[in-house]
Amino acid sequence: MTAPAEPMHELAHLGHASLFTPTPEATCSYFVDLLGMDLLEERDGSSYLRAYGDYERWTVKVTGADRAGAEYISWRTSSPQALDRRVTWLESAGHGGRWVDQEFGKGPAYEFDDPDGHTFRLYFETERYVAPEGKRPVIPVNIQAYAGRGANVHHLDHVNLLARDVRVCREFWEEGFGLRTYEIIERPDGDGELGAWMSSSIQGHELIYTQENTSGHGRLHHLAYVVESREEVLRAAEIMADALIYIEAGPSRHTAIQGFYLYTREPGGNRIEVANGGYLVFAPDAEPYVWTAEEWATKPGWGARIPPEFHVYGTPVVDPEQEMTT
Ligand SMILES: [Fe+2]
């Protein structure tokens, strides 16, 4: 038996996402009025928002643009040294990027692209949120007082990106950053993977890649904020329905990682999930569960059928004429 590779704990957690939207005001209203987040800051044409359980000052940035999509996704590293080590690896492995200036509430970041062309940033320095008068929690260890507004999302949970080659992206994060993969779905043609669920911790999923079925690249599938119970996912559905927000899928439960979900499209078109649950992986030597295509097609357990558009739509939206069928 060969000794397993030493675990690498260089990435602490998913940090924040910067989203583009053609409807910045409506998108911000979605985050504030419907998800129940706070608008912390507006500067230089961007809005910075946070959920009441986010310990950093913000976890999503919204900027007006001609089309929706993710400008970048970030990871907070586990230390300044880890940040330097990962930059060294990126540059030595031919994935070098560039240092970018500090932005509101965050320290210097190193920006680079994954193999599919999604832009990522690594950073360590960050400003912690300090609740002002009126939002202070009664229990001092809490970040802020219970929000209890809208869908009442608690914190940023995970991001799902589309990739033309899921396996290449998975191996990039495993080899370069030590992310662990908890589930994989094999492609029916045996040539690669349909999906991979990855994490920097025991949390079942933080970064997900699923198959890009169009000619696009670097596209966002969805960004997920978590609520504290399944019941709150159902409540979110009521709130979204009455606000005439498009509900694409759910409420239901996924088979992979088994999170309970509600998928909506914010007014600018980015797919946003209200999520709860998903299992935890305590075993330090757990191997990923690999679903064969045949096994995956049987979808054991329960859960609603996902609509076909879930496997095609992403942001930026591609011209339907360019869409492939696989
Ligand atoms: Fe999700």
mmCIF file of C-alpha atoms and ligand atoms in Angstrom:
data_model
loop_
_atom_site.group_PDB
_atom_site.id
_atom_site.type_symbol
_atom_site.label_atom_id
_atom_site.label_comp_id
_atom_site.label_asym_id
_atom_site.label_seq_id
_atom_site.Cartn_x
_atom_site.Cartn_y
_atom_site.Cartn_z
ATOM 1 C CA MET A 1 0.000 0.000 0.000
ATOM 2 C CA THR A 2 1.470 3.323 -1.028
ATOM 3 C CA ALA A 3 1.382 6.062 1.528
ATOM 4 C CA PRO A 4 -1.233 8.716 0.709
ATOM 5 C CA ALA A 5 -0.037 12.172 -0.162
ATOM 6 C CA GLU A 6 0.238 14.476 2.823
ATOM 7 C CA PRO A 7 -2.942 16.597 3.057
ATOM 8 C CA MET A 8 -2.474 20.195 2.004
ATOM 9 C CA HIS A 9 -4.474 22.770 3.945
ATOM 10 C CA GLU A 10 -3.512 25.865 2.018
ATOM 11 C CA LEU A 11 -6.992 27.173 1.201
ATOM 12 C CA ALA A 12 -9.143 28.024 4.211
ATOM 13 C CA HIS A 13 -12.509 28.574 2.551
ATOM 14 C CA LEU A 14 -14.335 30.115 -0.350
ATOM 15 C CA GLY A 15 -14.006 33.853 0.132
ATOM 16 C CA HIS A 16 -16.244 35.981 -2.045
ATOM 17 C CA ALA A 17 -17.620 36.368 -5.525
ATOM 18 C CA SER A 18 -17.720 39.360 -7.827
ATOM 19 C CA LEU A 19 -20.760 39.264 -10.090
ATOM 20 C CA PHE A 20 -21.586 41.243 -13.198
ATOM 21 C CA THR A 21 -25.187 42.098 -13.940
ATOM 22 C CA PRO A 22 -26.981 44.155 -16.584
ATOM 23 C CA THR A 23 -29.492 45.229 -13.906
ATOM 24 C CA PRO A 24 -27.392 46.258 -10.882
ATOM 25 C CA GLU A 25 -30.202 47.984 -8.975
ATOM 26 C CA ALA A 26 -32.607 45.077 -9.350
ATOM 27 C CA THR A 27 -29.847 42.594 -8.559
ATOM 28 C CA CYS A 28 -29.000 44.435 -5.345
ATOM 29 C CA SER A 29 -32.686 44.531 -4.413
ATOM 30 C CA TYR A 30 -32.803 40.762 -4.906
ATOM 31 C CA PHE A 31 -29.899 40.264 -2.499
ATOM 32 C CA VAL A 32 -31.198 42.754 0.071
ATOM 33 C CA ASP A 33 -34.989 42.465 -0.030
ATOM 34 C CA LEU A 34 -35.374 38.815 -1.014
ATOM 35 C CA LEU A 35 -32.289 37.009 0.291
ATOM 36 C CA GLY A 36 -32.197 39.296 3.336
ATOM 37 C CA MET A 37 -28.582 40.448 2.995
ATOM 38 C CA ASP A 38 -27.155 43.855 3.856
ATOM 39 C CA LEU A 39 -25.722 46.365 1.436
ATOM 40 C CA LEU A 40 -22.530 47.312 3.256
ATOM 41 C CA GLU A 41 -20.855 49.689 0.852
ATOM 42 C CA GLU A 42 -21.211 51.294 -2.546
ATOM 43 C CA ARG A 43 -18.125 52.646 -4.225
ATOM 44 C CA ASP A 44 -16.634 52.995 -7.700
ATOM 45 C CA GLY A 45 -19.772 51.665 -9.331
ATOM 46 C CA SER A 46 -19.910 48.459 -7.285
ATOM 47 C CA SER A 47 -22.069 47.299 -4.385
ATOM 48 C CA TYR A 48 -20.688 45.113 -1.593
ATOM 49 C CA LEU A 49 -23.092 42.841 0.251
ATOM 50 C CA ARG A 50 -23.008 40.409 3.129
ATOM 51 C CA ALA A 51 -25.155 37.806 4.846
ATOM 52 C CA TYR A 52 -25.598 38.062 8.586
ATOM 53 C CA GLY A 53 -23.321 35.090 9.302
ATOM 54 C CA ASP A 54 -20.454 36.157 7.042
ATOM 55 C CA TYR A 55 -17.452 37.020 9.240
ATOM 56 C CA GLU A 56 -15.757 39.099 6.568
ATOM 57 C CA ARG A 57 -17.136 42.462 5.612
ATOM 58 C CA TRP A 58 -18.630 41.225 2.366
ATOM 59 C CA THR A 59 -19.014 38.049 0.334
ATOM 60 C CA VAL A 60 -20.578 39.252 -2.896
ATOM 61 C CA LYS A 61 -19.788 42.282 -5.026
ATOM 62 C CA VAL A 62 -22.257 43.418 -7.677
ATOM 63 C CA THR A 63 -21.185 45.542 -10.637
ATOM 64 C CA GLY A 64 -23.229 46.729 -13.604
ATOM 65 C CA ALA A 65 -22.050 45.375 -16.955
ATOM 66 C CA ASP A 66 -23.481 44.558 -20.348
ATOM 67 C CA ARG A 67 -23.955 40.913 -19.383
ATOM 68 C CA ALA A 68 -24.224 38.691 -16.331
ATOM 69 C CA GLY A 69 -21.517 36.351 -15.075
ATOM 70 C CA ALA A 70 -18.746 36.128 -12.521
ATOM 71 C CA GLU A 71 -15.870 38.588 -12.727
ATOM 72 C CA TYR A 72 -13.962 36.380 -10.307
ATOM 73 C CA ILE A 73 -14.298 33.915 -7.440
ATOM 74 C CA SER A 74 -11.906 34.083 -4.489
ATOM 75 C CA TRP A 75 -10.416 31.806 -1.861
ATOM 76 C CA ARG A 76 -9.006 32.919 1.444
ATOM 77 C CA THR A 77 -5.739 31.096 2.099
ATOM 78 C CA SER A 78 -4.905 29.598 5.484
ATOM 79 C CA SER A 79 -1.948 31.954 6.063
ATOM 80 C CA PRO A 80 0.180 34.577 4.290
ATOM 81 C CA GLN A 81 2.790 31.854 3.735
ATOM 82 C CA ALA A 82 0.194 29.602 2.127
ATOM 83 C CA LEU A 83 -0.688 32.443 -0.226
ATOM 84 C CA ASP A 84 2.959 32.828 -1.246
ATOM 85 C CA ARG A 85 3.364 29.072 -1.701
ATOM 86 C CA ARG A 86 0.314 28.800 -3.937
ATOM 87 C CA VAL A 87 1.505 31.719 -6.058
ATOM 88 C CA THR A 88 4.856 29.975 -6.425
ATOM 89 C CA TRP A 89 3.079 26.809 -7.530
ATOM 90 C CA LEU A 90 0.864 28.675 -10.015
ATOM 91 C CA GLU A 91 3.849 30.377 -11.594
ATOM 92 C CA SER A 92 5.954 27.220 -11.713
ATOM 93 C CA ALA A 93 3.081 25.197 -13.196
ATOM 94 C CA GLY A 94 2.464 27.662 -16.011
ATOM 95 C CA HIS A 95 -0.702 29.159 -14.516
ATOM 96 C CA GLY A 96 0.834 32.438 -13.396
ATOM 97 C CA GLY A 97 -1.362 35.507 -13.121
ATOM 98 C CA ARG A 98 -0.843 38.860 -11.467
ATOM 99 C CA TRP A 99 -1.114 40.618 -8.138
ATOM 100 C CA VAL A 100 -4.073 42.985 -7.934
ATOM 101 C CA ASP A 101 -4.505 45.972 -5.674
ATOM 102 C CA GLN A 102 -6.339 45.806 -2.427
ATOM 103 C CA GLU A 103 -10.015 46.433 -2.754
ATOM 104 C CA PHE A 104 -12.577 47.417 -0.195
ATOM 105 C CA GLY A 105 -12.168 45.245 2.916
ATOM 106 C CA LYS A 106 -9.649 42.810 1.425
ATOM 107 C CA GLY A 107 -5.877 42.673 1.225
ATOM 108 C CA PRO A 108 -3.690 42.100 -1.831
ATOM 109 C CA ALA A 109 -4.840 39.263 -4.056
ATOM 110 C CA TYR A 110 -3.262 37.110 -6.706
ATOM 111 C CA GLU A 111 -5.457 36.682 -9.772
ATOM 112 C CA PHE A 112 -5.238 33.778 -12.192
ATOM 113 C CA ASP A 113 -7.419 31.619 -14.410
ATOM 114 C CA ASP A 114 -8.442 27.996 -14.000
ATOM 115 C CA PRO A 115 -8.078 25.703 -17.040
ATOM 116 C CA ASP A 116 -11.575 26.623 -18.306
ATOM 117 C CA GLY A 117 -10.945 30.368 -18.123
ATOM 118 C CA HIS A 118 -12.735 31.263 -14.891
ATOM 119 C CA THR A 119 -10.898 33.998 -13.033
ATOM 120 C CA PHE A 120 -9.972 33.311 -9.410
ATOM 121 C CA ARG A 121 -8.258 35.323 -6.709
ATOM 122 C CA LEU A 122 -6.308 34.183 -3.650
ATOM 123 C CA TYR A 123 -5.981 36.472 -0.648
ATOM 124 C CA PHE A 124 -5.267 36.217 3.044
ATOM 125 C CA GLU A 125 -5.651 39.683 4.552
ATOM 126 C CA THR A 126 -9.224 40.656 5.210
ATOM 127 C CA GLU A 127 -11.234 42.975 7.412
ATOM 128 C CA ARG A 128 -13.627 41.353 9.807
ATOM 129 C CA TYR A 129 -17.127 42.704 10.017
ATOM 130 C CA VAL A 130 -17.832 44.646 13.192
ATOM 131 C CA ALA A 131 -21.536 45.072 13.780
ATOM 132 C CA PRO A 132 -22.612 48.669 14.371
ATOM 133 C CA GLU A 133 -25.053 49.775 17.029
ATOM 134 C CA GLY A 134 -28.406 48.251 16.213
ATOM 135 C CA LYS A 135 -26.937 45.126 14.641
ATOM 136 C CA ARG A 136 -24.866 43.891 17.576
ATOM 137 C CA PRO A 137 -25.618 40.291 18.583
ATOM 138 C CA VAL A 138 -26.563 39.531 22.168
ATOM 139 C CA ILE A 139 -24.199 36.532 22.125
ATOM 140 C CA PRO A 140 -20.775 38.071 21.552
ATOM 141 C CA VAL A 141 -19.387 35.252 19.413
ATOM 142 C CA ASN A 142 -22.044 35.820 16.773
ATOM 143 C CA ILE A 143 -21.093 38.057 13.894
ATOM 144 C CA GLN A 144 -24.175 40.203 14.017
ATOM 145 C CA ALA A 145 -27.722 40.098 15.302
ATOM 146 C CA TYR A 146 -30.084 37.612 13.699
ATOM 147 C CA ALA A 147 -31.301 39.181 10.484
ATOM 148 C CA GLY A 148 -34.711 37.504 10.198
ATOM 149 C CA ARG A 149 -35.434 39.301 6.932
ATOM 150 C CA GLY A 150 -36.320 37.877 3.522
ATOM 151 C CA ALA A 151 -34.916 34.389 2.965
ATOM 152 C CA ASN A 152 -32.569 35.103 5.890
ATOM 153 C CA VAL A 153 -29.490 33.561 4.261
ATOM 154 C CA HIS A 154 -26.681 32.966 6.739
ATOM 155 C CA HIS A 155 -23.431 32.786 4.754
ATOM 156 C CA LEU A 156 -21.847 32.142 1.390
ATOM 157 C CA ASP A 157 -21.734 28.379 0.891
ATOM 158 C CA HIS A 158 -20.481 27.223 -2.516
ATOM 159 C CA VAL A 159 -20.003 28.037 -6.160
ATOM 160 C CA ASN A 160 -20.706 25.865 -9.209
ATOM 161 C CA LEU A 161 -18.826 26.573 -12.427
ATOM 162 C CA LEU A 162 -19.270 25.088 -15.877
ATOM 163 C CA ALA A 163 -16.238 23.505 -17.529
ATOM 164 C CA ARG A 164 -15.584 21.989 -20.933
ATOM 165 C CA ASP A 165 -13.238 19.499 -19.251
ATOM 166 C CA VAL A 166 -14.338 18.854 -15.673
ATOM 167 C CA ARG A 167 -11.518 16.405 -14.969
ATOM 168 C CA VAL A 168 -8.783 18.837 -15.962
ATOM 169 C CA CYS A 169 -10.256 21.486 -13.660
ATOM 170 C CA ARG A 170 -10.616 19.006 -10.802
ATOM 171 C CA GLU A 171 -7.002 17.872 -11.111
ATOM 172 C CA PHE A 172 -5.837 21.494 -11.225
ATOM 173 C CA TRP A 173 -7.352 22.176 -7.786
ATOM 174 C CA GLU A 174 -6.352 18.832 -6.313
ATOM 175 C CA GLU A 175 -2.715 19.044 -7.383
ATOM 176 C CA GLY A 176 -2.135 22.737 -6.935
ATOM 177 C CA PHE A 177 -4.244 23.536 -3.911
ATOM 178 C CA GLY A 178 -5.045 20.298 -2.100
ATOM 179 C CA LEU A 179 -8.781 20.522 -2.560
ATOM 180 C CA ARG A 180 -10.505 17.265 -1.772
ATOM 181 C CA THR A 181 -13.038 15.733 -4.125
ATOM 182 C CA TYR A 182 -16.001 14.013 -2.535
ATOM 183 C CA GLU A 183 -18.062 12.937 -5.549
ATOM 184 C CA ILE A 184 -17.455 12.510 -9.282
ATOM 185 C CA ILE A 185 -19.871 11.589 -12.077
ATOM 186 C CA GLU A 186 -18.367 9.853 -15.080
ATOM 187 C CA ARG A 187 -19.454 10.814 -18.595
ATOM 188 C CA PRO A 188 -21.644 8.294 -20.452
ATOM 189 C CA ASP A 189 -19.072 8.110 -23.261
ATOM 190 C CA GLY A 190 -16.366 7.217 -20.736
ATOM 191 C CA ASP A 191 -14.319 10.196 -21.832
ATOM 192 C CA GLY A 192 -14.011 12.373 -18.756
ATOM 193 C CA GLU A 193 -16.392 13.568 -16.081
ATOM 194 C CA LEU A 194 -19.807 15.209 -15.932
ATOM 195 C CA GLY A 195 -19.293 16.696 -12.492
ATOM 196 C CA ALA A 196 -16.911 16.957 -9.539
ATOM 197 C CA TRP A 197 -17.696 18.195 -6.020
ATOM 198 C CA MET A 198 -14.687 19.649 -4.205
ATOM 199 C CA SER A 199 -13.915 21.242 -0.863
ATOM 200 C CA SER A 200 -11.115 22.693 1.242
ATOM 201 C CA SER A 201 -12.684 21.264 4.397
ATOM 202 C CA ILE A 202 -15.112 18.624 5.659
ATOM 203 C CA GLN A 203 -17.955 20.552 4.032
ATOM 204 C CA GLY A 204 -19.267 18.395 1.175
ATOM 205 C CA HIS A 205 -18.969 21.052 -1.476
ATOM 206 C CA GLU A 206 -17.410 24.459 -1.886
ATOM 207 C CA LEU A 207 -16.337 24.356 -5.527
ATOM 208 C CA ILE A 208 -18.273 22.311 -8.061
ATOM 209 C CA TYR A 209 -17.526 21.820 -11.720
ATOM 210 C CA THR A 210 -20.217 20.490 -14.027
ATOM 211 C CA GLN A 211 -20.152 19.851 -17.749
ATOM 212 C CA GLU A 212 -20.307 22.887 -20.042
ATOM 213 C CA ASN A 213 -22.746 21.807 -22.760
ATOM 214 C CA THR A 214 -22.360 24.877 -24.951
ATOM 215 C CA SER A 215 -19.447 26.476 -26.743
ATOM 216 C CA GLY A 216 -18.983 28.880 -23.821
ATOM 217 C CA HIS A 217 -16.129 28.872 -21.353
ATOM 218 C CA GLY A 218 -15.462 30.509 -18.012
ATOM 219 C CA ARG A 219 -19.153 30.503 -17.166
ATOM 220 C CA LEU A 220 -20.916 30.562 -13.816
ATOM 221 C CA HIS A 221 -23.539 27.926 -13.103
ATOM 222 C CA HIS A 222 -24.601 29.198 -9.687
ATOM 223 C CA LEU A 223 -23.599 30.814 -6.422
ATOM 224 C CA ALA A 224 -25.175 29.458 -3.228
ATOM 225 C CA TYR A 225 -25.999 31.047 0.107
ATOM 226 C CA VAL A 226 -27.042 28.794 2.942
ATOM 227 C CA VAL A 227 -29.986 28.947 5.317
ATOM 228 C CA GLU A 228 -30.188 27.172 8.634
ATOM 229 C CA SER A 229 -32.974 24.693 7.887
ATOM 230 C CA ARG A 230 -34.806 22.955 5.095
ATOM 231 C CA GLU A 231 -37.949 24.773 6.192
ATOM 232 C CA GLU A 232 -36.260 28.070 5.360
ATOM 233 C CA VAL A 233 -35.598 26.833 1.818
ATOM 234 C CA LEU A 234 -39.363 26.336 1.455
ATOM 235 C CA ARG A 235 -39.946 29.771 2.928
ATOM 236 C CA ALA A 236 -37.512 31.242 0.401
ATOM 237 C CA ALA A 237 -39.586 29.690 -2.378
ATOM 238 C CA GLU A 238 -42.688 31.503 -1.123
ATOM 239 C CA ILE A 239 -40.810 34.798 -1.005
ATOM 240 C CA MET A 240 -39.311 34.370 -4.478
ATOM 241 C CA ALA A 241 -42.609 33.282 -6.026
ATOM 242 C CA ASP A 242 -44.482 36.318 -4.720
ATOM 243 C CA ALA A 243 -41.699 38.592 -5.965
ATOM 244 C CA LEU A 244 -42.087 37.031 -9.451
ATOM 245 C CA ILE A 245 -38.509 35.745 -9.363
ATOM 246 C CA TYR A 246 -37.995 32.855 -11.724
ATOM 247 C CA ILE A 247 -37.649 29.565 -9.849
ATOM 248 C CA GLU A 248 -35.786 27.148 -12.081
ATOM 249 C CA ALA A 249 -35.601 24.099 -9.814
ATOM 250 C CA GLY A 250 -36.669 22.964 -6.380
ATOM 251 C CA PRO A 251 -37.270 23.060 -3.573
ATOM 252 C CA SER A 252 -35.884 19.552 -3.540
ATOM 253 C CA ARG A 253 -32.790 17.556 -2.648
ATOM 254 C CA HIS A 254 -29.757 16.767 -4.757
ATOM 255 C CA THR A 255 -28.378 13.263 -5.036
ATOM 256 C CA ALA A 256 -24.746 14.410 -5.096
ATOM 257 C CA ILE A 257 -23.745 15.727 -1.631
ATOM 258 C CA GLN A 258 -27.494 15.674 -0.794
ATOM 259 C CA GLY A 259 -28.011 19.368 -0.216
ATOM 260 C CA PHE A 260 -31.548 20.742 -0.151
ATOM 261 C CA TYR A 261 -31.939 23.429 -2.790
ATOM 262 C CA LEU A 262 -33.913 26.224 -4.416
ATOM 263 C CA TYR A 263 -32.539 27.621 -7.675
ATOM 264 C CA THR A 264 -33.584 31.090 -8.741
ATOM 265 C CA ARG A 265 -32.348 33.594 -11.271
ATOM 266 C CA GLU A 266 -31.645 37.021 -9.881
ATOM 267 C CA PRO A 267 -33.022 39.778 -12.154
ATOM 268 C CA GLY A 268 -29.708 40.136 -13.983
ATOM 269 C CA GLY A 269 -29.744 36.452 -14.934
ATOM 270 C CA ASN A 270 -27.178 34.903 -12.577
ATOM 271 C CA ARG A 271 -28.435 31.664 -11.065
ATOM 272 C CA ILE A 272 -28.491 31.901 -7.263
ATOM 273 C CA GLU A 273 -29.236 29.004 -4.930
ATOM 274 C CA VAL A 274 -30.725 29.050 -1.457
ATOM 275 C CA ALA A 275 -29.227 25.911 0.071
ATOM 276 C CA ASN A 276 -29.294 23.857 3.219
ATOM 277 C CA GLY A 277 -27.447 20.770 4.315
ATOM 278 C CA GLY A 278 -25.178 18.487 2.387
ATOM 279 C CA TYR A 279 -23.151 15.926 4.283
ATOM 280 C CA LEU A 280 -19.845 16.398 6.077
ATOM 281 C CA VAL A 281 -16.807 14.185 5.472
ATOM 282 C CA PHE A 282 -14.893 13.526 8.673
ATOM 283 C CA ALA A 283 -12.592 10.753 7.415
ATOM 284 C CA PRO A 284 -9.261 12.310 6.440
ATOM 285 C CA ASP A 285 -8.606 9.513 3.943
ATOM 286 C CA ALA A 286 -12.060 9.333 2.325
ATOM 287 C CA GLU A 287 -11.903 8.599 -1.387
ATOM 288 C CA PRO A 288 -14.315 10.366 -3.730
ATOM 289 C CA TYR A 289 -17.422 8.418 -4.621
ATOM 290 C CA VAL A 290 -17.328 7.884 -8.385
ATOM 291 C CA TRP A 291 -20.732 7.485 -10.018
ATOM 292 C CA THR A 292 -20.713 5.524 -13.249
ATOM 293 C CA ALA A 293 -23.026 6.981 -15.872
ATOM 294 C CA GLU A 294 -25.340 3.972 -15.567
ATOM 295 C CA GLU A 295 -25.552 4.247 -11.809
ATOM 296 C CA TRP A 296 -26.091 8.009 -11.960
ATOM 297 C CA ALA A 297 -28.928 7.547 -14.457
ATOM 298 C CA THR A 298 -30.891 5.528 -11.895
ATOM 299 C CA LYS A 299 -30.759 8.437 -9.391
ATOM 300 C CA PRO A 300 -31.248 6.420 -6.211
ATOM 301 C CA GLY A 301 -33.077 8.057 -3.333
ATOM 302 C CA TRP A 302 -35.569 10.836 -3.846
ATOM 303 C CA GLY A 303 -35.535 14.257 -5.390
ATOM 304 C CA ALA A 304 -37.327 16.127 -8.161
ATOM 305 C CA ARG A 305 -36.155 15.871 -11.757
ATOM 306 C CA ILE A 306 -33.872 18.711 -12.733
ATOM 307 C CA PRO A 307 -35.114 20.611 -15.832
ATOM 308 C CA PRO A 308 -32.992 20.332 -19.015
ATOM 309 C CA GLU A 309 -32.098 24.050 -18.924
ATOM 310 C CA PHE A 310 -30.196 23.396 -15.689
ATOM 311 C CA HIS A 311 -27.580 21.594 -17.785
ATOM 312 C CA VAL A 312 -27.277 24.349 -20.394
ATOM 313 C CA TYR A 313 -27.943 27.754 -18.861
ATOM 314 C CA GLY A 314 -25.090 29.681 -17.310
ATOM 315 C CA THR A 315 -23.749 33.204 -17.239
ATOM 316 C CA PRO A 316 -22.613 34.888 -19.382
ATOM 317 C CA VAL A 317 -25.500 33.593 -21.459
ATOM 318 C CA VAL A 318 -24.270 32.218 -24.770
ATOM 319 C CA ASP A 319 -25.987 32.676 -28.099
ATOM 320 C CA PRO A 320 -28.353 29.671 -28.398
ATOM 321 C CA GLU A 321 -27.101 29.130 -31.943
ATOM 322 C CA GLN A 322 -23.692 28.323 -30.498
ATOM 323 C CA GLU A 323 -25.045 25.738 -28.113
ATOM 324 C CA MET A 324 -23.876 22.207 -28.578
ATOM 325 C CA THR A 325 -25.728 19.044 -27.818
ATOM 326 C CA THR A 326 -23.741 16.345 -26.134
HETATM 327 FE FE FE B 1 -25.488 24.156 -5.415
#
